[in-house]
Amino acid sequence: MYPKKAGPIACLFLFLLTPTFASGPIWKFDPQLQKAYQSVLNLETDQAHLALKALSPSTNPFHKIYVESFCETLDVLISEDEVKFQKVEANFRARFKYLDNRKESAETLFLKAELNLQRGFNFLNLGQDLNAVWAIRTAYSQTEECLKKYPDFVPIKKTSGVIQVMVGSVPDKYNWFMSLLGMKGSVSKGQEQLQELRNSESSLNTEATILYFTIKGLINQQHEEATNGILKVLEEQPYNRLTLFLGVNMLMKSSQSEKALQLIRTLDEHPQGLPMYYIDYLRGEILLQKGEYNNSISAYQKFIANYKSINFKKDSYYKIALCYWLQNKKEEAYRNFEIAKKTGKEVAEPDRYANSQLKENVFPNPRILKVRLYTDGGYYQEALSTLKTINESTLTTEKEKAEYCYRKARLADKMGDQTTAKIYYTRTMKLAGSNPWYFAPNSALQLGYIAKTSNDIPAARKYFELALSYKNHAYKNSIDGKAKSALDQLND
């Protein structure tokens, strides 16, 4: 039901969800614990552990459990160290035993739900599907119980909000499984719960804010609002590494790769804390978009050498091959093409897309590829100039013709020309037909967003449902999740 292994951005996005003695319905940490908590949010887990060991005996034990567990789980999610995970799992069991021996309260129910959700993400990230599903199902039940018994307890709104978003954006083909587990979700409801926590005086309100805008960007595709929200958090904490990391992702999603590169350079200047090897993958992506192919190759190679997970490595070798292909270095291009075929698995969506391209055993049209890369990065004038060099009549395959129209639509859409975008999105769907390319389903999704912006709700609903109807394409999970979330919002 869930992906067998989530990538760093997915895990961090889903995980940012965790924090007293009966401390009231808000949760405020004492100054010492707040300092440790900030170190965790800055991905400085070693420093956080030292601060936690130095806490006063008077520190609220429930608060301490939260921050300790958050710290350990974040460490495991970033490092993907299975040996470390075994130690953390033993700590989880000890904390559950402690909570079971306490009188039931909003705090104990909340912490049990949070800890189970954290365990779920750990299992998910290490490929233990069944354990992950069971832990998240348990967290869901405990969250529902806490909400029912203690409706004024604000922190549970974060746990519930995240679970609502998770379940609410699960593709339709898994709805039977959600029903079997007794789980129902709504992206809109989840956002409302996070908004309530954002507006509170809880120590968790910054986390809720980060989550809120990350959902806006990754699920709702409201990239401008999401990016502005994350950047506003950065104004208050300009060197917070977690927020910088999310800022890079949001800027790239909104085709502002040059600004994202500036944040990556800020991260380079503040290397303390957990190593963030995934940043080198993102650096490689941006440099490929810009046309700095040799620098892009170096970034991908550094990522491959240091990142412990197998995720994104098939895609990295494929992208290295593209870098050589775009420089007309065919021998090196084919060598890395073959390495990519034998590397990694098709779990993460970039790896699945790379695999679909590798199976075709041909390189893409270099000019169309450059248009795609420039457009994705926000280098629109370069994309436009390259597009003008392509003579549509010289395109030989049905896929090239469909992608050419799709790239024209995407560029027009990004540049604010929705009239032209609608024409070419529609033409793309006609040319692509039922072929297993993502051009048609994403065209339907984008037409839905355009219709929604124009307040044409019937048309929006039609296009979102059409996006869901396409089968067997590389981005089905993400496109289905976005379409389902959009339909959920239309129903509110």
Tab-separated table of C-alpha atoms in Angstrom:
chain	number	residue	atom	x	y	z
A	1	MET	CA	0.000	0.000	0.000
A	2	TYR	CA	2.742	2.425	0.896
A	3	PRO	CA	5.906	2.716	-1.204
A	4	LYS	CA	8.428	0.137	-0.121
A	5	LYS	CA	10.991	2.767	0.586
A	6	ALA	CA	10.509	6.502	0.701
A	7	GLY	CA	13.071	9.053	-0.386
A	8	PRO	CA	14.532	11.659	1.987
A	9	ILE	CA	12.156	14.462	1.102
A	10	ALA	CA	9.132	12.196	1.394
A	11	CYS	CA	10.252	10.794	4.742
A	12	LEU	CA	11.196	14.164	6.181
A	13	PHE	CA	7.961	15.675	4.949
A	14	LEU	CA	5.878	12.904	6.470
A	15	PHE	CA	8.000	12.652	9.607
A	16	LEU	CA	8.084	16.240	10.870
A	17	LEU	CA	5.371	15.404	13.292
A	18	THR	CA	6.462	14.674	16.673
A	19	PRO	CA	6.803	16.582	20.553
A	20	THR	CA	4.396	17.236	29.019
A	21	PHE	CA	3.509	16.111	33.128
A	22	ALA	CA	-0.014	17.221	32.592
A	23	SER	CA	1.102	20.428	30.984
A	24	GLY	CA	-2.155	21.652	29.598
A	25	PRO	CA	-3.497	21.491	26.076
A	26	ILE	CA	-0.714	23.486	24.346
A	27	TRP	CA	2.754	22.023	25.132
A	28	LYS	CA	5.546	24.490	25.826
A	29	PHE	CA	9.077	23.220	26.347
A	30	ASP	CA	11.340	24.634	29.050
A	31	PRO	CA	14.343	26.678	27.787
A	32	GLN	CA	16.853	23.813	28.128
A	33	LEU	CA	14.689	21.364	26.234
A	34	GLN	CA	13.782	23.976	23.638
A	35	LYS	CA	17.497	24.363	22.914
A	36	ALA	CA	17.855	20.602	22.375
A	37	TYR	CA	14.728	20.592	20.218
A	38	GLN	CA	16.113	23.378	18.019
A	39	SER	CA	19.292	21.351	17.533
A	40	VAL	CA	17.165	18.450	16.306
A	41	LEU	CA	15.328	20.717	13.865
A	42	ASN	CA	18.729	21.933	12.679
A	43	LEU	CA	19.737	18.296	12.035
A	44	GLU	CA	22.460	18.561	14.701
A	45	THR	CA	21.539	15.321	16.421
A	46	ASP	CA	24.878	14.806	18.229
A	47	GLN	CA	24.575	18.250	19.791
A	48	ALA	CA	20.950	17.523	20.659
A	49	HIS	CA	21.916	14.269	22.417
A	50	LEU	CA	24.451	16.162	24.547
A	51	ALA	CA	21.854	18.791	25.438
A	52	LEU	CA	19.338	16.074	26.355
A	53	LYS	CA	21.841	14.383	28.677
A	54	ALA	CA	22.441	17.694	30.452
A	55	LEU	CA	18.753	18.365	31.169
A	56	SER	CA	17.602	19.214	34.668
A	57	PRO	CA	15.760	16.427	36.570
A	58	SER	CA	12.790	18.779	36.689
A	59	THR	CA	12.326	18.614	32.914
A	60	ASN	CA	8.911	17.286	31.998
A	61	PRO	CA	9.466	13.562	31.205
A	62	PHE	CA	6.830	13.485	28.461
A	63	HIS	CA	8.492	16.395	26.688
A	64	LYS	CA	11.870	14.706	27.014
A	65	ILE	CA	10.545	11.450	25.533
A	66	TYR	CA	9.219	13.348	22.562
A	67	VAL	CA	12.425	15.195	21.752
A	68	GLU	CA	14.643	12.145	22.370
A	69	SER	CA	12.537	9.996	20.074
A	70	PHE	CA	12.326	12.717	17.438
A	71	CYS	CA	16.115	13.058	17.514
A	72	GLU	CA	16.754	9.330	17.164
A	73	THR	CA	14.205	8.834	14.413
A	74	LEU	CA	15.495	11.752	12.379
A	75	ASP	CA	18.998	10.320	12.713
A	76	VAL	CA	17.815	6.947	11.356
A	77	LEU	CA	15.827	8.534	8.513
A	78	ILE	CA	18.818	10.560	7.352
A	79	SER	CA	21.522	7.925	7.885
A	80	GLU	CA	19.427	4.868	6.861
A	81	ASP	CA	21.660	2.916	9.263
A	82	GLU	CA	19.977	-0.425	10.055
A	83	VAL	CA	22.342	-1.134	12.976
A	84	LYS	CA	21.419	2.191	14.532
A	85	PHE	CA	17.766	1.396	13.866
A	86	GLN	CA	17.940	-1.728	16.048
A	87	LYS	CA	19.114	0.365	19.014
A	88	VAL	CA	16.427	2.961	18.364
A	89	GLU	CA	13.785	0.218	18.157
A	90	ALA	CA	14.841	-1.000	21.627
A	91	ASN	CA	14.425	2.561	22.907
A	92	PHE	CA	10.931	2.689	21.408
A	93	ARG	CA	9.954	-0.442	23.317
A	94	ALA	CA	11.276	1.019	26.577
A	95	ARG	CA	9.302	4.226	26.035
A	96	PHE	CA	6.100	2.352	25.278
A	97	LYS	CA	6.582	0.374	28.503
A	98	TYR	CA	7.054	3.616	30.448
A	99	LEU	CA	3.913	5.148	28.928
A	100	ASP	CA	1.873	1.985	29.552
A	101	ASN	CA	2.726	2.288	33.256
A	102	ARG	CA	1.482	5.866	33.464
A	103	LYS	CA	-2.123	6.854	34.053
A	104	GLU	CA	-3.889	7.486	30.748
A	105	SER	CA	-3.939	11.142	29.711
A	106	ALA	CA	-3.915	13.247	26.577
A	107	GLU	CA	-0.114	13.238	26.788
A	108	THR	CA	0.269	9.460	26.992
A	109	LEU	CA	-2.138	8.831	24.118
A	110	PHE	CA	-0.474	11.525	22.034
A	111	LEU	CA	3.017	10.167	22.653
A	112	LYS	CA	1.977	6.593	21.874
A	113	ALA	CA	0.498	7.776	18.588
A	114	GLU	CA	3.591	9.857	17.781
A	115	LEU	CA	6.012	7.072	18.616
A	116	ASN	CA	4.082	4.591	16.496
A	117	LEU	CA	4.046	7.029	13.613
A	118	GLN	CA	7.804	7.536	13.964
A	119	ARG	CA	8.315	3.763	14.021
A	120	GLY	CA	6.163	3.539	10.913
A	121	PHE	CA	8.421	5.958	9.065
A	122	ASN	CA	11.519	4.104	10.214
A	123	PHE	CA	10.078	0.811	8.960
A	124	LEU	CA	8.936	2.444	5.729
A	125	ASN	CA	12.352	3.932	5.066
A	126	LEU	CA	14.059	0.578	5.640
A	127	GLY	CA	11.663	-1.315	3.370
A	128	GLN	CA	9.715	-3.162	6.092
A	129	ASP	CA	6.260	-2.678	4.584
A	130	LEU	CA	4.074	-4.780	6.868
A	131	ASN	CA	5.642	-3.415	10.045
A	132	ALA	CA	5.220	0.110	8.690
A	133	VAL	CA	1.528	-0.374	7.882
A	134	TRP	CA	0.808	-1.892	11.281
A	135	ALA	CA	2.616	0.900	13.171
A	136	ILE	CA	0.827	3.624	11.209
A	137	ARG	CA	-2.533	1.863	11.647
A	138	THR	CA	-1.907	1.755	15.425
A	139	ALA	CA	-0.981	5.441	15.406
A	140	TYR	CA	-4.211	6.209	13.534
A	141	SER	CA	-6.327	4.408	16.165
A	142	GLN	CA	-4.539	6.107	19.057
A	143	THR	CA	-4.907	9.491	17.397
A	144	GLU	CA	-8.642	8.982	16.913
A	145	GLU	CA	-8.989	7.930	20.561
A	146	CYS	CA	-7.068	10.975	21.778
A	147	LEU	CA	-9.149	13.343	19.648
A	148	LYS	CA	-12.362	11.807	20.962
A	149	LYS	CA	-11.382	11.867	24.640
A	150	TYR	CA	-9.328	15.079	24.670
A	151	PRO	CA	-10.588	17.297	21.825
A	152	ASP	CA	-8.937	20.429	23.257
A	153	PHE	CA	-5.448	18.920	23.316
A	154	VAL	CA	-3.714	20.852	20.540
A	155	PRO	CA	-0.533	18.791	19.804
A	156	ILE	CA	-2.551	15.779	18.638
A	157	LYS	CA	-3.719	17.968	15.737
A	158	LYS	CA	-0.255	17.576	14.231
A	159	THR	CA	-0.268	13.784	14.375
A	160	SER	CA	-3.824	13.628	13.112
A	161	GLY	CA	-3.139	16.251	10.446
A	162	VAL	CA	-0.264	14.299	8.984
A	163	ILE	CA	-2.139	10.991	9.038
A	164	GLN	CA	-5.159	12.643	7.415
A	165	VAL	CA	-2.933	13.934	4.607
A	166	MET	CA	-1.189	10.572	4.203
A	167	VAL	CA	-4.394	8.563	3.987
A	168	GLY	CA	-6.272	11.241	2.052
A	169	SER	CA	-3.705	11.265	-0.745
A	170	VAL	CA	-3.386	7.485	-1.120
A	171	PRO	CA	-4.172	6.541	-4.760
A	172	ASP	CA	-7.673	5.195	-5.417
A	173	LYS	CA	-6.402	1.716	-6.232
A	174	TYR	CA	-5.498	1.325	-2.531
A	175	ASN	CA	-8.819	2.589	-1.123
A	176	TRP	CA	-9.985	-0.977	-0.508
A	177	PHE	CA	-6.954	-1.522	1.688
A	178	MET	CA	-7.590	1.698	3.617
A	179	SER	CA	-11.181	0.594	4.188
A	180	LEU	CA	-9.995	-2.815	5.320
A	181	LEU	CA	-7.763	-1.107	7.879
A	182	GLY	CA	-10.582	1.197	8.956
A	183	MET	CA	-8.662	4.319	7.964
A	184	LYS	CA	-10.185	7.405	6.378
A	185	GLY	CA	-8.352	10.576	5.478
A	186	SER	CA	-8.775	14.030	3.997
A	187	VAL	CA	-5.993	16.355	2.877
A	188	SER	CA	-8.156	19.402	3.597
A	189	LYS	CA	-9.009	18.212	7.104
A	190	GLY	CA	-5.344	17.522	7.775
A	191	GLN	CA	-4.397	21.027	6.709
A	192	GLU	CA	-7.082	22.525	8.940
A	193	GLN	CA	-5.673	20.637	11.918
A	194	LEU	CA	-2.147	21.791	11.150
A	195	GLN	CA	-3.405	25.364	10.778
A	196	GLU	CA	-4.918	25.172	14.269
A	197	LEU	CA	-1.562	24.116	15.695
A	198	ARG	CA	0.229	26.824	13.682
A	199	ASN	CA	-1.971	29.443	15.308
A	200	SER	CA	-1.299	28.176	18.829
A	201	GLU	CA	1.497	29.086	21.248
A	202	SER	CA	2.769	25.504	21.298
A	203	SER	CA	6.465	24.754	20.905
A	204	LEU	CA	5.351	22.694	17.913
A	205	ASN	CA	3.954	25.578	15.882
A	206	THR	CA	7.091	25.982	13.740
A	207	GLU	CA	6.960	22.283	12.837
A	208	ALA	CA	3.294	22.654	11.962
A	209	THR	CA	4.096	25.647	9.754
A	210	ILE	CA	6.809	23.746	7.891
A	211	LEU	CA	4.475	20.786	7.421
A	212	TYR	CA	1.598	22.985	6.304
A	213	PHE	CA	3.566	24.608	3.497
A	214	THR	CA	5.317	21.389	2.496
A	215	ILE	CA	1.893	19.819	1.967
A	216	LYS	CA	0.845	22.880	-0.026
A	217	GLY	CA	3.785	22.313	-2.355
A	218	LEU	CA	4.119	18.544	-2.602
A	219	ILE	CA	0.463	17.515	-2.430
A	220	ASN	CA	-1.649	20.528	-3.441
A	221	GLN	CA	0.780	21.808	-6.093
A	222	GLN	CA	0.345	25.341	-4.733
A	223	HIS	CA	4.010	25.995	-5.336
A	224	GLU	CA	4.082	29.767	-4.998
A	225	GLU	CA	2.292	29.782	-1.635
A	226	ALA	CA	4.386	26.857	-0.387
A	227	THR	CA	7.670	28.428	-1.422
A	228	ASN	CA	6.798	31.800	0.101
A	229	GLY	CA	5.759	30.110	3.345
A	230	ILE	CA	9.008	28.148	3.694
A	231	LEU	CA	11.096	31.201	2.781
A	232	LYS	CA	9.288	33.209	5.466
A	233	VAL	CA	10.348	30.604	8.040
A	234	LEU	CA	13.901	30.980	6.725
A	235	GLU	CA	13.754	34.727	7.315
A	236	GLU	CA	13.363	33.967	11.013
A	237	GLN	CA	15.903	31.088	11.037
A	238	PRO	CA	18.184	31.677	8.020
A	239	TYR	CA	20.639	28.883	8.825
A	240	ASN	CA	18.242	26.158	9.934
A	241	ARG	CA	19.393	23.181	7.883
A	242	LEU	CA	16.078	21.347	7.812
A	243	THR	CA	14.247	24.440	6.569
A	244	LEU	CA	17.025	25.135	4.062
A	245	PHE	CA	16.676	21.567	2.778
A	246	LEU	CA	12.916	21.924	2.388
A	247	GLY	CA	13.416	25.354	0.823
A	248	VAL	CA	15.648	23.809	-1.842
A	249	ASN	CA	12.944	21.272	-2.649
A	250	MET	CA	10.123	23.831	-2.737
A	251	LEU	CA	12.098	26.193	-4.979
A	252	MET	CA	12.937	23.367	-7.371
A	253	LYS	CA	9.279	22.302	-7.462
A	254	SER	CA	8.348	25.866	-8.397
A	255	SER	CA	11.024	26.031	-11.140
A	256	GLN	CA	13.288	28.412	-9.237
A	257	SER	CA	16.444	26.346	-9.402
A	258	GLU	CA	18.826	29.297	-9.342
A	259	LYS	CA	17.450	30.391	-5.961
A	260	ALA	CA	17.541	26.769	-4.807
A	261	LEU	CA	21.230	26.659	-5.701
A	262	GLN	CA	21.815	29.667	-3.446
A	263	LEU	CA	20.257	27.767	-0.522
A	264	ILE	CA	22.437	24.746	-1.324
A	265	ARG	CA	25.483	27.010	-1.075
A	266	THR	CA	24.244	28.204	2.317
A	267	LEU	CA	24.008	24.562	3.398
A	268	ASP	CA	27.563	24.028	2.138
A	269	GLU	CA	28.688	26.836	4.442
A	270	HIS	CA	26.987	25.191	7.458
A	271	PRO	CA	27.994	21.512	7.274
A	272	GLN	CA	27.631	20.806	10.989
A	273	GLY	CA	25.229	18.043	11.983
A	274	LEU	CA	23.965	15.073	10.002
A	275	PRO	CA	25.528	14.753	6.535
A	276	MET	CA	22.992	15.575	3.819
A	277	TYR	CA	24.239	13.574	0.862
A	278	TYR	CA	20.889	13.862	-0.911
A	279	ILE	CA	21.706	17.537	-1.447
A	280	ASP	CA	24.390	16.449	-3.920
A	281	TYR	CA	21.695	14.675	-5.943
A	282	LEU	CA	19.658	17.892	-6.025
A	283	ARG	CA	22.782	19.875	-6.908
A	284	GLY	CA	23.344	17.502	-9.822
A	285	GLU	CA	19.747	18.043	-10.966
A	286	ILE	CA	20.098	21.830	-10.999
A	287	LEU	CA	23.461	21.822	-12.767
A	288	LEU	CA	22.031	19.462	-15.400
A	289	GLN	CA	19.124	21.873	-15.881
A	290	LYS	CA	21.572	24.768	-16.307
A	291	GLY	CA	23.704	22.918	-18.821
A	292	GLU	CA	26.779	22.693	-16.562
A	293	TYR	CA	27.216	19.053	-17.457
A	294	ASN	CA	30.668	18.276	-16.043
A	295	ASN	CA	29.801	19.871	-12.691
A	296	SER	CA	26.542	17.945	-12.704
A	297	ILE	CA	28.399	14.666	-13.260
A	298	SER	CA	30.677	15.434	-10.302
A	299	ALA	CA	27.686	16.111	-8.043
A	300	TYR	CA	25.936	12.876	-9.032
A	301	GLN	CA	29.155	10.892	-8.540
A	302	LYS	CA	29.613	12.355	-5.056
A	303	PHE	CA	26.023	11.427	-4.214
A	304	ILE	CA	26.466	7.863	-5.484
A	305	ALA	CA	29.675	7.426	-3.491
A	306	ASN	CA	28.252	8.634	-0.163
A	307	TYR	CA	24.517	7.924	-0.058
A	308	LYS	CA	23.796	4.609	1.674
A	309	SER	CA	20.386	3.916	0.162
A	310	ILE	CA	19.973	2.384	-3.282
A	311	ASN	CA	17.253	4.930	-4.071
A	312	PHE	CA	17.974	7.554	-6.750
A	313	LYS	CA	21.153	5.776	-7.889
A	314	LYS	CA	19.655	4.294	-11.062
A	315	ASP	CA	18.403	7.777	-11.918
A	316	SER	CA	21.789	9.310	-11.068
A	317	TYR	CA	23.647	7.045	-13.488
A	318	TYR	CA	20.973	7.707	-16.112
A	319	LYS	CA	21.406	11.464	-15.607
A	320	ILE	CA	25.193	11.106	-15.885
A	321	ALA	CA	24.585	9.343	-19.199
A	322	LEU	CA	22.385	12.267	-20.286
A	323	CYS	CA	25.126	14.738	-19.352
A	324	TYR	CA	27.514	12.928	-21.680
A	325	TRP	CA	24.833	12.539	-24.364
A	326	LEU	CA	24.166	16.277	-24.386
A	327	GLN	CA	27.909	16.863	-24.861
A	328	ASN	CA	27.935	14.370	-27.759
A	329	LYS	CA	30.265	12.075	-25.791
A	330	LYS	CA	28.483	8.964	-26.937
A	331	GLU	CA	30.888	6.317	-25.647
A	332	GLU	CA	30.669	7.584	-22.046
A	333	ALA	CA	26.928	8.103	-22.437
A	334	TYR	CA	26.340	4.474	-23.418
A	335	ARG	CA	28.704	3.183	-20.718
A	336	ASN	CA	26.734	4.940	-17.959
A	337	PHE	CA	23.472	3.981	-19.646
A	338	GLU	CA	24.431	0.325	-19.181
A	339	ILE	CA	25.545	0.902	-15.573
A	340	ALA	CA	22.173	2.502	-14.846
A	341	LYS	CA	20.367	-0.595	-16.117
A	342	LYS	CA	22.165	-2.763	-13.558
A	343	THR	CA	22.008	-0.355	-10.606
A	344	GLY	CA	19.415	0.023	-7.858
A	345	LYS	CA	15.698	-0.709	-7.903
A	346	GLU	CA	12.561	0.926	-9.279
A	347	VAL	CA	11.050	2.137	-5.991
A	348	ALA	CA	11.542	5.914	-6.012
A	349	GLU	CA	9.702	7.651	-8.861
A	350	PRO	CA	12.850	9.094	-10.496
A	351	ASP	CA	14.259	5.558	-10.617
A	352	ARG	CA	11.022	4.232	-12.094
A	353	TYR	CA	11.065	6.898	-14.806
A	354	ALA	CA	14.738	6.259	-15.515
A	355	ASN	CA	13.976	2.547	-15.775
A	356	SER	CA	11.166	3.169	-18.255
A	357	GLN	CA	13.599	5.165	-20.417
A	358	LEU	CA	16.334	2.562	-20.077
A	359	LYS	CA	13.949	-0.178	-21.222
A	360	GLU	CA	13.361	1.710	-24.462
A	361	ASN	CA	17.125	1.454	-24.987
A	362	VAL	CA	17.373	4.802	-26.778
A	363	PHE	CA	18.444	8.264	-25.709
A	364	PRO	CA	15.900	11.101	-25.901
A	365	ASN	CA	15.923	13.790	-28.559
A	366	PRO	CA	18.649	16.151	-27.249
A	367	ARG	CA	16.866	19.387	-28.135
A	368	ILE	CA	13.559	18.332	-26.594
A	369	LEU	CA	15.503	17.159	-23.551
A	370	LYS	CA	17.170	20.553	-23.205
A	371	VAL	CA	13.765	22.272	-23.405
A	372	ARG	CA	12.542	20.034	-20.600
A	373	LEU	CA	15.573	20.679	-18.398
A	374	TYR	CA	15.582	24.445	-18.917
A	375	THR	CA	11.838	24.611	-18.234
A	376	ASP	CA	12.066	22.501	-15.084
A	377	GLY	CA	14.771	24.782	-13.723
A	378	GLY	CA	13.026	28.049	-14.546
A	379	TYR	CA	15.477	29.011	-17.302
A	380	TYR	CA	12.622	29.978	-19.574
A	381	GLN	CA	14.426	32.131	-22.139
A	382	GLU	CA	16.940	29.359	-22.753
A	383	ALA	CA	14.049	26.907	-23.119
A	384	LEU	CA	12.259	29.216	-25.545
A	385	SER	CA	15.386	29.711	-27.650
A	386	THR	CA	15.983	25.962	-27.840
A	387	LEU	CA	12.337	25.280	-28.685
A	388	LYS	CA	12.594	27.594	-31.683
A	389	THR	CA	15.376	25.434	-33.131
A	390	ILE	CA	13.103	22.366	-33.305
A	391	ASN	CA	11.250	21.713	-36.553
A	392	GLU	CA	8.192	19.642	-35.642
A	393	SER	CA	8.069	18.069	-39.084
A	394	THR	CA	11.471	16.454	-38.497
A	395	LEU	CA	10.305	14.526	-35.415
A	396	THR	CA	10.092	10.861	-36.327
A	397	THR	CA	8.434	8.975	-33.453
A	398	GLU	CA	4.999	9.307	-31.882
A	399	LYS	CA	6.620	9.805	-28.494
A	400	GLU	CA	8.774	12.687	-29.756
A	401	LYS	CA	5.728	14.376	-31.284
A	402	ALA	CA	3.716	13.988	-28.076
A	403	GLU	CA	6.565	15.217	-25.902
A	404	TYR	CA	7.212	18.194	-28.177
A	405	CYS	CA	3.609	19.351	-27.633
A	406	TYR	CA	3.865	18.614	-23.931
A	407	ARG	CA	7.035	20.699	-23.585
A	408	LYS	CA	5.378	23.598	-25.415
A	409	ALA	CA	2.437	23.330	-23.017
A	410	ARG	CA	4.633	23.205	-19.902
A	411	LEU	CA	6.729	26.179	-20.982
A	412	ALA	CA	3.664	28.253	-21.864
A	413	ASP	CA	2.039	27.310	-18.546
A	414	LYS	CA	5.151	28.225	-16.558
A	415	MET	CA	5.382	31.568	-18.363
A	416	GLY	CA	1.751	32.384	-17.565
A	417	ASP	CA	0.275	31.834	-21.037
A	418	GLN	CA	-2.534	29.489	-20.046
A	419	THR	CA	-4.435	29.886	-23.309
A	420	THR	CA	-1.533	28.408	-25.269
A	421	ALA	CA	-0.890	25.861	-22.527
A	422	LYS	CA	-4.467	24.556	-22.740
A	423	ILE	CA	-4.180	24.111	-26.516
A	424	TYR	CA	-0.987	22.076	-26.270
A	425	TYR	CA	-2.011	20.070	-23.197
A	426	THR	CA	-5.125	18.994	-25.106
A	427	ARG	CA	-3.099	18.164	-28.197
A	428	THR	CA	-0.637	16.191	-26.045
A	429	MET	CA	-3.421	13.974	-24.698
A	430	LYS	CA	-4.642	13.298	-28.228
A	431	LEU	CA	-1.164	12.429	-29.530
A	432	ALA	CA	-0.150	10.331	-26.517
A	433	GLY	CA	-3.372	8.344	-26.368
A	434	SER	CA	-3.102	5.413	-23.979
A	435	ASN	CA	0.658	4.987	-24.308
A	436	PRO	CA	2.445	4.511	-20.954
A	437	TRP	CA	4.022	7.967	-20.986
A	438	TYR	CA	3.312	10.509	-18.271
A	439	PHE	CA	2.708	13.373	-20.730
A	440	ALA	CA	-1.049	12.748	-21.070
A	441	PRO	CA	-1.908	12.157	-17.380
A	442	ASN	CA	0.065	15.186	-16.280
A	443	SER	CA	-1.542	17.254	-19.051
A	444	ALA	CA	-4.940	16.262	-17.651
A	445	LEU	CA	-3.796	17.176	-14.145
A	446	GLN	CA	-2.533	20.591	-15.263
A	447	LEU	CA	-5.744	21.266	-17.216
A	448	GLY	CA	-7.586	20.502	-13.981
A	449	TYR	CA	-5.520	23.082	-12.107
A	450	ILE	CA	-6.125	25.668	-14.833
A	451	ALA	CA	-9.888	25.016	-14.724
A	452	LYS	CA	-9.883	25.221	-10.934
A	453	THR	CA	-8.056	28.565	-11.065
A	454	SER	CA	-10.751	29.799	-13.483
A	455	ASN	CA	-13.420	28.497	-11.063
A	456	ASP	CA	-14.699	26.086	-13.707
A	457	ILE	CA	-15.367	23.346	-11.161
A	458	PRO	CA	-17.096	20.834	-13.506
A	459	ALA	CA	-14.180	20.995	-15.947
A	460	ALA	CA	-11.655	20.736	-13.120
A	461	ARG	CA	-13.388	17.641	-11.776
A	462	LYS	CA	-13.468	16.091	-15.261
A	463	TYR	CA	-9.746	16.595	-15.809
A	464	PHE	CA	-8.695	15.405	-12.344
A	465	GLU	CA	-10.752	12.241	-12.828
A	466	LEU	CA	-9.208	11.832	-16.278
A	467	ALA	CA	-5.719	12.098	-14.755
A	468	LEU	CA	-6.621	9.262	-12.382
A	469	SER	CA	-7.812	7.077	-15.252
A	470	TYR	CA	-4.421	6.703	-16.950
A	471	LYS	CA	-2.655	3.414	-16.210
A	472	ASN	CA	0.891	2.116	-15.990
A	473	HIS	CA	2.939	5.300	-16.281
A	474	ALA	CA	6.079	6.042	-14.257
A	475	TYR	CA	4.559	8.867	-12.191
A	476	LYS	CA	1.197	7.254	-11.469
A	477	ASN	CA	1.491	7.348	-7.670
A	478	SER	CA	2.352	11.043	-7.476
A	479	ILE	CA	-0.066	12.190	-10.203
A	480	ASP	CA	-2.881	10.118	-8.693
A	481	GLY	CA	-2.124	11.518	-5.238
A	482	LYS	CA	-2.228	15.100	-6.534
A	483	ALA	CA	-5.426	14.512	-8.514
A	484	LYS	CA	-7.115	12.871	-5.542
A	485	SER	CA	-6.079	15.734	-3.262
A	486	ALA	CA	-7.440	18.249	-5.779
A	487	LEU	CA	-10.773	16.400	-5.986
A	488	ASP	CA	-10.900	16.337	-2.194
A	489	GLN	CA	-10.557	20.123	-2.140
A	490	LEU	CA	-13.280	20.531	-4.784
A	491	ASN	CA	-15.635	18.585	-2.527
A	492	ASP	CA	-15.131	20.946	0.431
